């Protein structure tokens, strides 16, 4: 690929730059677009009833003939979770490493998309030529196996995207990060580095995953007489491996609970990323045949998710497993920003049931701290820095690190989701915006719940609803029955009879006024009712319930 000094590459983040989650970025050059990652976000407290949030795809749909493929850095939900929804609109081949592909295939199978989607397993060091791009996968470490950074070669220059990474010199499985390759790319000359910002506020280095193994060893030694539960992320295959190793060492049998945990362990075992000693893993129903002090349960729910296995155990709702006094429960994760309340609630519930909850030193992060970020920059030596992956404050923290390394503010590009960044040897600037946003998945519906529906749900949850029912004569619009008031979630009617009686009077007057004026237009009658009742209710209660007039014709 000949570098052309004047040629420009477009980088378009479609999500992931204002939050932890929903990572998806498009790279466009000429008639080619490649997409890096395709993740979901989990709904905030204000997204009532929403199960998942996926990115809006207007930009990819408008340029669908240019989209050549999806390149996936690793198998976490915030990088692969939206694929089953996005592929329905934009079907392109998926390129990923072996374990990542295994997890994606499982997901596609659940959505009946396996036969419709082309997939290619890529090895580290392999280059994929696709349209105007060439993409190389580089070995990194993360809290899931087979994570990769990408070197994206374009006529405008090389972009290095770290994916989620940390530097682990002693990983539990496989090799350490390929720092040498980052250095070689740095010597070639890298146009821009898009680097993980999640832990950019934390000084020092992230501890090795192996250090958690040492903590487990101590916990198992100290609690030799109790049943042990370990709650962790399903996708942290190395963590699961260490729990199994420690259990085996102390002669305990292991059960696994939680759908995502069972799925990922099955996939990882099949592909050889987890080695389970014989007769160690048991079906959950068989655990009761062994004394408590000889069993370990690995479970999901370390983030306090209300439907996950640990939450159901904490609230006594789990069909098969009940927490009892003397149990030891190890929380092997940090709360993700926003989940602190749920996690505290779970710990309280478990403690109330007499369990001993352990959460000190039982987790290390999968993301680079400040010293590792500096290390990557000093190896890659990019012309431009584009901090990615995280809320604004995390990306700002990376920008500060990069300034300390001697970069000026013109070479640190703080872009937002939807920005079109044009970048080349002779400069970089945001030249436009594309439409980005959240598409809500609620049950089986994708996108049928929008901001307006969410706003309605918020109003209903805050102020309730009042329904007015009215029967009119077809020709004359004379009132035959009603108007009657029905309310839900507004006031407790039995204790507010005075208020409801007055509201009924206001309503009667409004309807009489319409009759006197011979108004037969339904929408006018509805508006009159809404205005009169809405004003009265607001004056008396300072609430704005949803008002729905229903007119029937006879």
XYZ file of C-alpha atoms in Angstrom:
554
model
C 0.000 0.000 0.000
C 1.585 3.221 -1.113
C 1.325 6.014 1.373
C -0.051 9.101 -0.190
C 0.721 12.236 1.800
C -2.589 13.878 0.915
C -4.837 10.861 1.320
C -7.224 10.784 4.256
C -8.747 7.978 6.270
C -12.098 8.462 8.021
C -12.502 7.120 11.545
C -16.124 7.094 12.728
C -16.874 5.887 16.288
C -20.512 4.746 16.402
C -20.532 4.064 20.166
C -18.376 3.438 23.223
C -16.855 6.892 23.703
C -19.235 8.225 26.357
C -19.737 5.081 28.366
C -18.239 1.732 29.282
C -19.878 -0.501 26.678
C -21.305 -0.514 23.131
C -17.894 -0.308 21.457
C -18.122 -0.032 17.682
C -15.940 1.992 15.302
C -15.972 2.249 11.514
C -12.882 2.942 9.382
C -13.590 4.240 5.875
C -11.202 4.716 2.974
C -12.406 5.101 -0.615
C -15.047 2.468 -1.260
C -14.173 0.320 1.784
C -15.483 0.323 5.355
C -14.332 -2.054 8.064
C -15.982 -2.171 11.497
C -14.000 -2.851 14.664
C -16.075 -4.494 17.426
C -19.834 -4.489 17.792
C -20.889 -4.354 21.425
C -23.947 -3.846 23.583
C -24.377 -1.559 26.565
C -26.405 -2.528 29.593
C -29.372 -0.312 30.437
C -29.109 2.381 33.088
C -31.667 2.781 35.882
C -33.533 5.330 33.763
C -34.149 2.884 30.879
C -37.212 1.246 32.364
C -37.818 -2.316 31.226
C -35.039 -2.285 28.607
C -32.905 -5.462 28.411
C -30.033 -4.334 26.187
C -28.880 -1.267 24.303
C -27.409 -1.681 20.803
C -25.912 0.971 18.527
C -27.893 2.810 15.871
C -26.666 1.834 12.405
C -27.836 4.567 10.034
C -24.274 5.248 8.843
C -23.539 1.578 8.046
C -26.935 1.044 6.423
C -26.464 4.120 4.211
C -23.060 2.793 3.089
C -23.915 -0.898 3.132
C -22.243 -1.673 -0.201
C -18.907 -0.451 1.239
C -18.956 -2.570 4.433
C -16.354 -5.328 4.007
C -16.273 -6.978 7.425
C -16.350 -6.904 11.225
C -13.032 -7.266 13.053
C -13.516 -8.303 16.677
C -10.805 -7.726 19.303
C -12.132 -10.117 21.996
C -15.197 -11.984 23.229
C -16.717 -9.663 25.834
C -20.354 -8.572 25.545
C -19.445 -4.885 25.211
C -17.531 -5.862 22.033
C -19.611 -8.699 20.503
C -23.077 -8.498 22.109
C -24.738 -6.451 19.356
C -23.643 -8.730 16.484
C -26.907 -10.765 16.351
C -28.905 -7.506 16.043
C -26.513 -5.667 13.720
C -26.102 -8.614 11.321
C -29.853 -8.517 10.616
C -29.292 -5.109 8.972
C -25.636 -5.273 7.903
C -24.486 -8.791 7.082
C -20.717 -8.895 6.559
C -18.043 -11.503 7.389
C -16.666 -11.622 10.951
C -12.916 -11.924 11.578
C -11.726 -12.923 15.058
C -9.354 -15.179 17.005
C -10.262 -18.754 17.947
C -11.951 -18.395 21.355
C -13.651 -15.134 20.335
C -15.064 -16.908 17.277
C -16.254 -19.821 19.454
C -18.198 -17.450 21.719
C -19.625 -15.529 18.720
C -20.744 -18.786 17.067
C -22.611 -19.803 20.209
C -24.373 -16.429 20.192
C -25.262 -16.623 16.487
C -26.599 -20.145 16.946
C -29.033 -18.906 19.624
C -30.301 -16.300 17.135
C -30.440 -18.719 14.148
C -27.827 -16.704 12.251
C -24.999 -19.244 12.104
C -25.636 -20.411 8.550
C -26.264 -16.883 7.266
C -22.993 -15.347 8.518
C -19.470 -15.862 7.194
C -16.828 -16.253 9.891
C -13.068 -16.489 9.693
C -10.716 -17.512 12.497
C -7.538 -15.435 12.427
C -4.165 -16.291 13.975
C -1.886 -13.733 15.619
C 0.484 -12.209 13.094
C -1.871 -13.008 10.222
C -2.800 -10.187 7.823
C -6.253 -9.940 6.231
C -6.416 -7.993 2.944
C -9.848 -6.504 2.542
C -10.775 -3.683 0.146
C -8.435 -0.753 0.719
C -7.322 -2.117 4.103
C -4.969 -4.706 5.500
C -5.606 -5.776 9.113
C -3.129 -7.572 11.378
C -4.034 -9.249 14.679
C -1.523 -8.757 17.533
C -1.442 -10.817 20.758
C -2.457 -8.906 23.921
C -3.547 -9.851 27.451
C -6.973 -9.144 28.919
C -9.400 -10.764 31.353
C -10.481 -13.151 28.597
C -8.242 -15.316 26.450
C -7.406 -14.612 22.807
C -7.672 -10.819 23.041
C -6.077 -8.965 20.144
C -4.937 -5.510 19.188
C -5.345 -4.562 15.522
C -2.897 -2.858 13.207
C -5.007 -1.330 10.440
C -2.958 -0.509 7.338
C -4.496 2.025 4.945
C -3.092 4.210 2.139
C -3.200 7.102 4.650
C -1.033 5.292 7.218
C -1.185 2.698 9.994
C -3.703 2.913 12.837
C -3.088 0.719 15.898
C -6.203 -0.133 17.943
C -5.263 -1.781 21.252
C -8.684 -3.311 21.981
C -9.080 -3.911 25.730
C -5.652 -4.804 27.052
C -3.264 -5.070 29.951
C 0.382 -6.113 30.083
C 0.601 -9.463 31.870
C 4.080 -10.963 31.842
C 2.835 -14.110 33.645
C -0.579 -14.928 32.174
C -2.435 -18.014 33.415
C -2.721 -19.442 29.919
C -0.784 -18.741 26.729
C 1.784 -16.071 26.015
C 2.421 -12.583 27.295
C 1.465 -9.575 25.143
C 3.587 -9.256 21.981
C 5.357 -6.035 22.980
C 8.011 -6.647 20.314
C 5.434 -6.336 17.526
C 4.188 -3.002 18.921
C 7.815 -1.809 18.851
C 8.309 -2.967 15.244
C 5.171 -1.095 14.174
C 6.481 1.984 16.007
C 9.665 1.813 13.930
C 7.618 1.607 10.710
C 5.736 4.753 11.712
C 2.217 4.734 13.124
C -0.255 7.459 12.213
C -2.507 7.085 15.274
C -2.932 4.932 18.370
C -6.437 4.215 19.667
C -5.762 3.080 23.214
C -7.963 1.614 25.986
C -8.699 4.285 28.653
C -10.696 2.274 31.227
C -8.019 2.386 33.945
C -6.229 5.552 32.824
C -7.012 7.194 36.170
C -5.123 4.493 38.099
C -1.371 4.902 38.653
C 1.132 2.045 38.390
C 0.691 -1.332 36.720
C -2.258 -3.721 36.740
C -1.383 -6.839 38.758
C -0.979 -10.149 36.948
C -4.003 -12.465 36.838
C -1.794 -15.038 38.633
C -1.871 -12.877 41.819
C -5.577 -13.733 42.202
C -4.621 -17.423 42.218
C -2.467 -16.793 45.303
C -5.415 -15.087 47.050
C -7.704 -18.032 46.218
C -5.128 -20.378 47.720
C -5.211 -18.438 51.008
C -9.022 -18.294 51.050
C -9.346 -22.046 50.444
C -6.732 -22.761 53.147
C -8.487 -20.510 55.707
C -12.020 -21.769 54.983
C -11.353 -25.494 54.857
C -14.552 -26.320 56.766
C -17.113 -24.390 54.769
C -18.787 -24.558 51.393
C -17.226 -21.987 49.032
C -19.043 -19.957 46.378
C -17.059 -17.825 43.922
C -18.914 -15.195 41.913
C -17.080 -13.823 38.886
C -17.571 -12.721 35.265
C -18.556 -15.650 33.071
C -16.113 -14.568 30.396
C -13.044 -14.537 32.636
C -11.846 -17.958 31.544
C -8.471 -17.646 33.320
C -10.192 -16.790 36.604
C -12.379 -19.886 36.266
C -9.258 -21.954 35.498
C -7.582 -20.704 38.694
C -10.654 -21.465 40.816
C -10.735 -25.003 39.372
C -6.970 -25.460 39.968
C -7.298 -24.354 43.600
C -10.392 -26.522 44.169
C -8.562 -29.536 42.743
C -5.538 -28.855 44.971
C -7.782 -28.831 48.075
C -9.756 -31.915 47.002
C -13.031 -30.091 46.273
C -15.616 -30.821 43.579
C -16.749 -27.902 41.398
C -20.247 -27.009 40.203
C -21.061 -24.235 37.736
C -24.244 -22.159 37.901
C -25.517 -19.410 35.585
C -26.345 -19.807 31.879
C -23.566 -17.582 30.519
C -20.998 -19.284 32.764
C -22.037 -22.776 31.623
C -21.946 -21.692 27.953
C -18.521 -20.078 28.059
C -16.912 -22.886 30.062
C -18.304 -25.376 27.531
C -16.908 -23.355 24.607
C -13.520 -22.785 26.286
C -13.161 -26.450 27.276
C -14.055 -27.629 23.788
C -11.394 -25.344 22.259
C -8.770 -26.253 24.873
C -8.588 -22.910 26.713
C -9.546 -24.492 30.049
C -8.081 -27.707 31.378
C -10.335 -29.358 33.935
C -8.874 -32.299 35.895
C -10.993 -35.440 35.584
C -13.864 -35.904 38.046
C -13.568 -32.303 39.286
C -16.514 -30.708 37.461
C -19.894 -32.009 38.516
C -23.473 -31.314 37.582
C -25.036 -29.010 40.156
C -27.517 -31.718 41.241
C -24.646 -34.037 42.216
C -22.991 -31.543 44.561
C -25.381 -32.412 47.385
C -23.898 -35.930 47.469
C -20.668 -34.444 48.864
C -20.045 -32.763 52.222
C -20.113 -28.947 52.082
C -16.409 -28.580 52.799
C -15.640 -30.626 49.683
C -17.568 -28.442 47.225
C -17.094 -25.164 45.337
C -19.720 -23.367 43.297
C -18.668 -20.992 40.519
C -21.515 -18.632 39.726
C -22.523 -15.532 37.773
C -23.982 -12.437 39.418
C -20.886 -10.694 40.780
C -22.345 -7.385 39.547
C -25.563 -7.751 41.518
C -27.672 -8.338 38.376
C -31.173 -9.087 39.602
C -31.733 -12.193 37.450
C -28.271 -13.753 37.850
C -27.687 -16.877 39.919
C -26.082 -15.194 42.936
C -28.951 -12.698 43.322
C -31.461 -15.507 43.243
C -29.457 -17.357 45.913
C -29.204 -14.189 48.049
C -32.972 -13.646 47.937
C -33.777 -17.339 48.500
C -35.352 -17.611 45.032
C -32.886 -20.137 43.593
C -34.472 -23.519 42.877
C -31.494 -25.688 43.791
C -29.084 -23.765 45.999
C -29.741 -22.049 49.307
C -27.158 -19.971 51.136
C -26.780 -20.980 54.775
C -24.780 -19.753 57.791
C -21.117 -20.717 57.548
C -20.924 -20.529 53.728
C -18.007 -18.533 52.337
C -18.816 -16.340 49.345
C -15.968 -14.824 47.330
C -16.860 -11.814 45.156
C -14.194 -12.040 42.472
C -14.809 -8.805 40.572
C -14.979 -5.019 41.000
C -18.343 -3.311 40.602
C -18.598 -1.814 37.101
C -19.295 1.970 37.402
C -23.021 2.291 38.156
C -23.418 -1.155 39.741
C -22.077 -0.290 43.192
C -25.558 -0.138 44.756
C -26.626 -3.547 43.443
C -23.370 -5.171 44.572
C -23.668 -3.668 48.076
C -27.268 -4.932 48.246
C -26.203 -8.504 47.356
C -23.374 -8.446 49.935
C -25.847 -7.273 52.596
C -28.397 -9.961 51.687
C -25.773 -12.725 51.766
C -24.365 -11.476 55.084
C -27.876 -11.443 56.605
C -28.110 -15.144 55.806
C -24.983 -15.784 57.877
C -22.535 -16.164 54.991
C -18.978 -14.870 55.190
C -18.481 -12.562 52.176
C -14.881 -12.053 50.981
C -14.020 -9.346 48.447
C -10.481 -8.122 49.322
C -7.745 -8.849 46.693
C -9.987 -11.331 44.878
C -9.903 -9.494 41.559
C -7.463 -7.827 39.231
C -8.517 -5.705 36.312
C -8.150 -6.671 32.674
C -7.270 -3.106 31.685
C -3.994 -1.207 31.541
C -3.087 1.278 34.274
C -1.036 4.425 33.638
C 2.415 2.800 33.399
C 1.226 0.242 30.832
C -0.409 2.983 28.760
C 2.923 4.864 28.783
C 4.713 1.645 27.759
C 2.457 1.142 24.721
C 2.884 4.784 23.643
C 6.673 4.603 23.979
C 6.730 1.453 21.798
C 4.217 2.549 19.138
C 5.254 6.239 19.101
C 2.143 7.323 17.152
C 1.853 10.722 15.517
C -1.666 11.139 16.941
C -3.319 9.871 20.101
C -7.029 8.935 20.057
C -8.108 7.843 23.574
C -10.997 5.331 23.302
C -13.023 2.963 25.501
C -14.520 4.731 28.463
C -16.434 7.659 29.810
C -15.133 11.154 29.110
C -13.249 11.294 32.410
C -11.349 8.075 31.628
C -10.379 9.309 28.158
C -9.388 12.691 29.599
C -7.100 10.884 32.065
C -5.372 9.208 29.123
C -5.043 12.557 27.338
C -3.256 13.893 30.423
C -0.818 10.926 30.427
C -0.107 11.539 26.744
C 0.513 15.258 27.389
C 3.050 14.271 30.053
C 4.770 12.161 27.386
C 5.333 15.351 25.389
C 2.416 15.365 22.933
C 0.820 18.759 22.239
C -2.947 19.192 22.299
C -3.201 19.247 18.474
C -1.953 15.648 18.403
C -4.379 14.356 21.045
C -7.788 13.891 19.450
C -10.711 13.778 21.904
C -13.527 12.713 19.612
C -17.101 11.690 20.406
C -19.411 9.016 19.071
C -20.749 10.220 15.715
C -17.743 12.378 14.823
C -16.178 11.800 11.418
C -12.447 12.199 11.961
C -10.436 12.623 8.768
C -6.828 11.774 9.412
C -3.666 11.614 7.304
C 0.033 12.476 7.376
C -0.685 16.167 6.880
C -3.295 16.642 9.594
C -6.392 15.439 11.408
C -9.710 17.093 12.023
C -13.369 16.337 12.617
C -15.130 17.145 9.344
C -18.669 16.020 10.062
C -21.175 14.131 12.172
C -23.142 10.985 11.510
C -26.306 9.913 13.282
C -25.579 7.751 16.328
C -27.685 6.712 19.262
C -29.188 3.914 21.286
C -31.550 1.276 19.983
C -33.335 -0.447 22.853
C -33.942 -4.189 22.919
C -36.928 -5.078 25.106
C -37.949 -8.727 25.067
C -38.189 -9.747 21.424
C -38.632 -6.195 20.161
C -35.644 -4.403 18.677
C -36.044 -0.649 18.372
C -39.798 -0.613 19.034
C -39.087 1.056 22.371
C -37.698 4.507 21.659
C -36.980 7.602 23.739
C -40.655 8.590 23.662
C -41.758 5.219 25.049
C -39.078 5.429 27.755
C -40.269 8.938 28.596
C -43.843 7.631 28.859
C -42.667 4.813 31.123
C -40.891 7.349 33.314
C -44.023 9.494 33.540
C -46.149 6.474 34.364
C -43.665 5.385 37.023
C -43.483 8.842 38.558
C -47.014 10.276 38.310
C -49.298 7.419 37.267
C -52.201 7.474 34.821
C -55.787 8.790 34.701
C -58.231 7.368 32.162
C -61.493 9.148 31.350
C -64.223 7.059 29.711
C -67.113 8.720 27.915
C -69.974 7.420 25.716
C -71.415 9.800 23.087
C -74.354 9.560 20.713
C -73.064 9.272 17.159
C -74.930 12.092 15.419
C -75.415 14.663 18.169
C -72.340 14.019 20.354
C -74.758 14.021 23.318
C -73.299 12.340 26.423
C -75.047 9.016 27.052
C -72.787 7.655 29.824
C -69.931 8.949 31.908
C -67.601 10.669 32.047
C -65.997 8.199 34.479
C -62.524 8.489 35.965
C -60.204 5.528 36.499
C -56.735 6.100 37.947
C -53.699 3.882 38.574
C -50.523 4.894 40.382
C -51.798 8.460 40.850
C -53.435 8.568 44.290
C -54.963 5.930 46.521
C -58.586 6.618 45.596
C -60.206 5.547 48.918
C -58.185 8.073 50.867
C -58.565 10.867 48.315
C -62.274 10.896 47.751
C -62.483 14.701 48.055
C -59.858 15.195 45.367
C -61.467 12.668 43.029
C -64.959 14.154 43.555
C -63.678 17.603 42.620
C -61.853 16.177 39.627
C -65.140 14.562 38.549
C -66.871 17.976 38.800
C -64.160 19.654 36.702
C -64.586 16.905 34.163
C -68.399 17.193 34.092
C -68.123 20.945 33.517
C -65.644 20.470 30.669
C -67.924 17.947 28.966
C -71.009 20.165 29.451
C -69.141 23.076 27.891
C -68.469 20.945 24.810
C -72.146 19.988 24.620
C -73.280 23.613 24.902
C -70.933 24.649 22.118
C -72.113 21.677 20.004
C -68.529 20.464 19.565
C -68.651 17.099 17.771
C -65.000 16.832 16.803
C -63.544 14.059 18.985
C -60.019 15.437 19.111
C -61.384 18.799 20.361
C -63.427 17.088 23.066
C -60.351 15.073 24.117
C -58.163 18.186 24.242
C -60.734 20.074 26.331
C -60.946 17.178 28.805
C -57.128 16.855 28.980
C -56.579 20.585 29.511
C -59.241 21.027 32.180
C -58.342 17.900 34.151
C -54.577 18.350 33.699
C -54.695 21.928 35.047
C -56.827 20.947 38.030
C -54.654 17.952 38.980
C -51.453 20.005 38.653
C -52.898 22.814 40.815
C -53.985 20.408 43.540
C -51.120 17.856 43.573
C -48.209 19.335 41.536
C -48.194 16.066 39.556
C -48.648 15.435 35.868
C -50.142 11.965 35.444
C -50.675 10.666 31.941
C -54.238 11.555 30.865
C -56.012 9.298 28.389
C -59.586 10.180 27.357
C -61.453 7.282 25.709
C -64.627 8.097 23.754
C -67.093 5.443 22.646
C -69.806 6.043 20.112
C -73.283 4.569 20.109
